[in-house]
Each structure stands twice: as C-alpha cells, then as structure tokens.
Coordinates of C-alpha atoms in Angstrom, one line a residue:
X187 CA -12.5 3.7 15.6
X188 CA -10.6 5.6 18.3
X189 CA -8.4 2.6 19.1
X190 CA -4.7 1.9 19.6
X191 CA -3.1 -1.5 18.7
X192 CA 0.2 -2.3 20.3
X193 CA 2.5 -5.4 19.9
X194 CA 0.7 -8.6 20.8
X195 CA 2.1 -12.1 21.4
X196 CA 0.6 -13.5 18.2
X197 CA 2.2 -10.8 16.0
X198 CA 0.6 -8.1 14.0
X199 CA -2.7 -6.3 14.8
X200 CA -5.2 -7.2 12.1
X201 CA -5.5 -9.9 9.4
X202 CA -8.4 -9.7 7.0
X203 CA -9.6 -12.0 4.2
X204 CA -12.3 -11.0 1.7
X205 CA -14.1 -12.9 -1.0
X206 CA -14.9 -11.2 -4.4
X207 CA -18.6 -10.4 -5.0
X208 CA -19.4 -10.7 -1.3
X209 CA -19.6 -6.9 -0.8
X210 CA -17.6 -7.1 2.4
X211 CA -16.3 -3.8 3.8
X212 CA -13.9 -2.6 6.5
X213 CA -13.8 0.9 7.9
X214 CA -11.0 2.1 10.1
X215 CA -11.0 5.5 11.7
X216 CA -8.7 7.3 14.1
X217 CA -6.6 4.2 15.0
X218 CA -2.9 4.0 16.0
X219 CA -0.7 0.9 15.3
X220 CA 2.5 0.8 17.4
X221 CA 5.3 -1.7 17.4
X222 CA 3.4 -4.6 15.9
X223 CA 5.3 -7.4 14.1
X224 CA 4.5 -10.2 11.7
X225 CA 6.0 -12.1 8.8
X226 CA 3.8 -10.3 6.3
X227 CA 2.2 -6.9 7.1
X228 CA 3.6 -5.9 10.4
X229 CA 0.4 -4.2 11.6
X230 CA -2.2 -5.2 8.9
X231 CA -2.4 -7.9 6.3
X232 CA -5.5 -7.9 4.0
X233 CA -6.2 -10.4 1.2
X234 CA -9.0 -10.8 -1.3
X235 CA -9.7 -14.0 -3.3
X236 CA -10.2 -12.7 -6.9
X237 CA -11.5 -14.3 -10.0
X238 CA -9.1 -13.6 -12.8
X239 CA -11.0 -13.4 -16.1
X240 CA -11.9 -11.4 -19.1
X241 CA -14.8 -9.7 -17.3
X242 CA -12.5 -7.9 -14.9
X243 CA -13.1 -4.2 -14.7
X244 CA -10.5 -2.0 -16.2
X245 CA -9.1 0.3 -13.5
X246 CA -8.0 3.9 -14.1
X247 CA -7.3 7.0 -12.1
X248 CA -7.4 10.5 -13.6
X249 CA -9.0 12.0 -10.6
X250 CA -11.9 9.5 -10.4
X251 CA -12.9 7.9 -7.1
X252 CA -12.5 4.2 -6.2
X253 CA -16.1 3.3 -5.8
X254 CA -15.7 -0.3 -4.9
X255 CA -13.1 0.0 -2.2
X256 CA -13.1 -2.8 0.4
X257 CA -11.0 -0.9 3.0
X258 CA -11.6 2.7 3.9
X259 CA -9.1 4.1 6.4
X260 CA -9.0 7.7 7.8
X261 CA -6.8 9.3 10.4
X262 CA -4.5 6.3 11.1
X263 CA -1.0 6.3 12.4
X264 CA 1.5 3.4 11.9
X265 CA 4.6 3.7 14.1
X266 CA 7.6 1.3 14.5
X267 CA 5.9 -1.8 13.0
X268 CA 8.0 -4.4 11.3
X269 CA 7.8 -7.4 9.0
X270 CA 9.7 -9.3 6.4
X271 CA 7.5 -7.7 3.7
X272 CA 5.2 -4.7 4.2
X273 CA 6.6 -3.3 7.4
X274 CA 3.3 -1.7 8.5
X275 CA 0.8 -2.9 5.9
X276 CA 0.4 -5.4 3.0
X277 CA -2.6 -5.6 0.6
X278 CA -3.1 -8.4 -1.8
X279 CA -5.8 -8.0 -4.5
X280 CA -7.5 -5.4 -2.3
X281 CA -9.0 -2.0 -3.4
X282 CA -8.6 0.6 -0.7
X283 CA -9.1 4.3 0.0
X284 CA -6.8 5.9 2.6
X285 CA -7.1 9.5 3.9
X286 CA -4.8 11.3 6.4
X287 CA -2.7 8.2 7.1
X288 CA 0.8 8.6 8.6
X289 CA 3.5 5.9 8.5
X290 CA 6.8 6.5 10.4
X291 CA 9.8 4.5 11.4
X292 CA 8.4 1.1 10.1
X293 CA 10.8 -1.5 8.8
X294 CA 10.7 -4.4 6.3
X295 CA 13.5 -6.9 5.9
X296 CA 12.7 -7.2 2.2
X297 CA 10.1 -5.0 0.4
X298 CA 8.0 -2.1 1.4
X299 CA 9.2 -0.4 4.6
X300 CA 5.8 0.8 5.4
X301 CA 3.5 -0.4 2.6
X302 CA 3.4 -3.2 0.1
X303 CA 0.8 -3.6 -2.6
X304 CA 0.6 -7.0 -4.4
X305 CA -1.6 -8.8 -6.9
X306 CA -4.4 -6.5 -8.2
X307 CA -4.4 -4.1 -5.3
X308 CA -5.5 -0.5 -6.1
X309 CA -5.1 2.3 -3.6
X310 CA -6.1 5.9 -3.6
X311 CA -4.2 7.8 -0.8
X312 CA -5.1 11.4 0.1
X313 CA -2.7 13.4 2.3
X314 CA -0.5 10.5 3.3
X315 CA 2.8 10.9 5.1
X316 CA 5.7 8.5 4.9
X317 CA 8.8 9.3 7.0
X318 CA 11.8 7.4 8.3
X319 CA 10.8 4.0 7.0
X320 CA 13.4 1.4 5.9
X321 CA 13.5 -1.7 3.7
X322 CA 15.8 -3.5 1.2
X323 CA 13.6 -2.3 -1.7
X324 CA 11.0 0.5 -1.5
X325 CA 12.0 2.3 1.7
X326 CA 8.5 3.6 2.1
X327 CA 6.3 2.0 -0.6
X328 CA 6.7 -1.1 -2.8
X329 CA 4.2 -1.6 -5.7
X330 CA 4.4 -5.0 -7.3
X331 CA 2.8 -7.3 -9.9
X332 CA -0.4 -5.6 -11.3
X333 CA -1.1 -3.2 -8.4
X334 CA -1.7 0.5 -8.8
X335 CA -1.5 3.5 -6.5
X336 CA -2.5 7.1 -6.7
X337 CA -1.2 9.6 -4.2
X338 CA -2.7 13.1 -3.8
X339 CA -0.8 15.7 -1.7
X340 CA 1.4 13.1 0.0
X341 CA 4.8 13.5 1.6
X342 CA 7.5 10.8 1.2
X343 CA 10.5 12.0 3.1
X344 CA 13.7 10.6 4.6
X345 CA 13.0 7.0 3.9
X346 CA 15.8 4.5 3.1
X347 CA 16.4 1.4 1.0
X348 CA 19.6 -0.6 1.0
X349 CA 19.1 -1.6 -2.6
X350 CA 16.5 0.4 -4.8
X351 CA 13.8 2.9 -4.4
X352 CA 14.5 4.9 -1.3
X353 CA 11.1 6.5 -1.3
X354 CA 9.1 4.3 -3.7
X355 CA 9.9 1.1 -5.7
X356 CA 7.7 -0.2 -8.5
X357 CA 8.1 -3.6 -10.1
X358 CA 5.2 -3.8 -12.5
X359 CA 3.7 -6.2 -15.0
X360 CA 2.1 -4.0 -17.7
X361 CA -0.6 -5.0 -20.1
X362 CA -3.2 -3.3 -22.3
X363 CA -5.8 -3.1 -19.5
X364 CA -3.4 -1.7 -16.9
X365 CA -2.1 1.6 -18.2
X366 CA 0.2 2.5 -15.3
X367 CA 1.2 1.6 -11.8
X368 CA 1.8 4.9 -9.9
X369 CA 0.4 8.4 -10.1
X370 CA 1.4 11.1 -7.7
X371 CA -0.2 14.6 -7.8
X372 CA 0.9 17.5 -5.6
X373 CA 3.3 15.3 -3.7
X374 CA 6.6 16.1 -1.9
X375 CA 9.3 13.4 -2.3
X376 CA 12.7 14.4 -0.8
X377 CA 15.5 13.3 1.4
X378 CA 15.1 9.6 0.5
X379 CA 18.2 7.4 0.0
X380 CA 19.0 4.2 -1.9
X381 CA 21.7 2.6 -4.0
X382 CA 19.5 2.9 -7.1
X383 CA 16.8 5.5 -7.3
X384 CA 16.9 7.6 -4.2
X385 CA 13.4 9.1 -4.8
X386 CA 11.9 6.3 -6.9
X387 CA 12.9 3.2 -8.8
X388 CA 10.7 1.6 -11.5
X389 CA 10.9 -1.7 -13.3
X390 CA 8.3 -2.3 -16.0
X391 CA 7.8 -5.7 -17.7
X392 CA 5.6 -5.5 -20.8
X393 CA 3.5 -8.5 -21.8

C-alpha cells in the first residue's frame, strides 16, 4: 500500500499468475500507476489457471458480494498507461473487487482503453471513475468471452473508441449458467464517443 509505480524499462508494473484452489490473494491499497506500458495490461496483468468443468460455480450478481475474489483493490489511480490490449489493466479468469479506483487517459491500441476482462473474469467495482481513455473498441472498458462485471455508482465519461463502444464494449458468449455480462447500478455514462455505440456496444453470441 501507499506506493507509486512509474514506467520501468521492462514495461508494466505488476504481473500476477494464480492457480485455482490455491487460495492465493492479492490486496492493493492506495497505489498510483503512471505511464507504464506493456503488450498486455499496461500497468497490471493478472491471470488464473482455471479448471473448466461441470462443477464450476454459477456466478450471479443482484447485490451479492464476490466472496472468493483473488484481487481486492482500493483507492488506486491509473494514469496514462498504455498497451495493445487493456491500456491500464487486463484480467484473465480472475475474480476481483475494486473500490474507489480511478482510470484516466489510458490507451489501448485494440481493446479496453483502461480495462479488459477476459476468460471467466468477474469484477465488482464500487465508485469507479473512467475518464479520457481511448481504444479501438471499448474506450474505457472491454468485457469479452464469458467475463462479467458489476458497476455500482461509477462514472464513465469522455472516453473514445475509434470503432465501437465509446464507454463500454461487451463481446459476450452467453450460456445457461452465465445470465448476463454487465450490470450497472446508479452509474453516470456520458460524453463518450464511438462510430458505433457512443455509450455502450453489446454483441451477444448464444450457445
């Protein structure tokens, strides 16, 4: 806690790899990430090796807490980070709880100007702020594959995508055990720009 990460020679700030059933945890508190760069996840990349099977827990929101989160982040600021995907942060198969996190002026060449969720990632975000981020798709946030995200009292403002989803882009594979990809309660989404879906763009593939 109480740290600042700024661009290093080897790119990015943190890379984390977790194994399912190992009960590994990461807590980040009061940290600033400035001008970091990497191919994936400009400031942070986190991955979890997951067993895909019939015993996987069904994940739902409806106001419930995410009890088995691997990453718990509070009071963090991501500024001017960049990557090909996930300008500030990319999670792959990672459950996470974020509170009071700000992401501003981050850039992705492809997807997720500030944040990219992939695989089976699940995020609960309370009081998040996304402003002035840029990407080809998902100027602020890109949710892909079977990932899910719930925002509570978040501001997504003045982000830009050159293609779709100025604020948020969702490209989701939907099945019976995964009811929806994105839930936003009490949020402000305004001033975002894109060729398709200035506020949000959703592509659902049912299987």
